[in-house]
Each structure stands twice: as structure tokens, then as C-alpha cells.
């Protein structure tokens, strides 16, 4: 409600739930945020699968010319997508323009510990990260930095990239 400046009624329509459900969730969230701020507690956000009404989020990655332009990082384990973000030091970074690879680069990072790796990827300009799995902490740090996270579903690197570009990965 607050982020998009929606009324509870409009928020309920967007979420496809009742207004009273939005009111209950909103009151609970405000209480938890206040407790975290006042008492210095950790605020952890988790939950199930989230879906948005938008069928295509590629408009988030349009450059000034109106072309879809993004950087995709895929965790590497040889030519397979790496199993876990926290144990991954190697990434293939793709520059994508209008759904085509215009550049790719392999990066090895043994300097940043996994807690700092989300910022490392953000500093490289990464918009999307494709992995097989990751912990809640890494997921929350990536999302907070605006990096979309995608499950590779145990595909090879090429299969994962092609599936993502075809909008077949969640």
C-alpha cells in the first residue's frame, strides 16, 4: 500500500484479496516493522511464491532507446548452473539487448564472502541472477538491491539462459 501509494481497497484489488485481509496484513506488518526499528531486531521477509498481474516485466529493463537491455548473471559449476549461491565463486555475466546476447564474460570472485556477494553483483550491474538455490539471507539481500532471482531448475547454463529469455523460468 505505502510503496505504490495505494488505498487499501486498490491494494486488495491488485492482490486479489479482500480489503479486510489487506488491513490485517498491513496492521501486522506495521507492528513488526516498528518492533524491529525500536528494539533493533532483525527484520526478515519470507514467504511463498509471489506473482504479479503483469505478464512481462521486460519494461523494467528498457534503456533510453526503448530497447530491452539487462545483465544476467548465472552461477557456474562447469557448464551447469551452480547448486547454491553461498558456495558459488564463479559467474557468467551476459549483456542482453532485445533478447539477444551481445557480450558474455566469466567472473571468478574469491574475495567477497557470500554475504557481500550480492553487492558485488550489483556493482557489476547485474539485474537478474539465475541459480539452483540460495538461502533466505542471500535472497533477501539480492531482492533488496533490486536483483531479480530465478531458479534454474537444474538446467545447464545455456538451457537456463535460453529458458529465461523465453520466459520459461520462475
Phi, psi and omega in degrees: 000309184290316185299315181265004180054048180259148170290163179298326179295313179293323178297317179299318178296317180297319182276351182061044176226174180283159178297324180293328176294316177300316181300317180294314180297316182297315180296318179296316180297316179300318180296316180293320179295317179298316179298317180297317181291313185288319184262000179067029179278159176284136177253114182245130180251126176212178180158194182270200181289136179248135175234148180247158181292336181290130179282331186223120180262016182295340179296339177294340186247020180280135177273184184296340178271359181085006179273145176284119184225125181207165172246130179244130174251135175237125176294134186253139166223084190069237176255011175258157173288133182299148183289318187220131183302319183295340180250011187256124177249350185243135182223145169255124182255124179250133167267124183244133174224124183049048175067018178236142177285122177253345177197149173217149182212136174267133183240133172248127181235102175249010181268312184278130172290162187299336177292330181267350184296324176303318178293323176303313179294321178298318179296335175280353179090016183292133177258328185225135175241129177248123180218171173274326179198165175195160178281168180299319182299313179296316179303312181297320179294318179296313181297319179298332179271001179083018178265118179288135181248136185231139177275126183281349178057039176058041178263167170289168180301312181297317179297318181296314180298311181297320178295320178295314181296333177272006180059042180251003178248148177260000000 
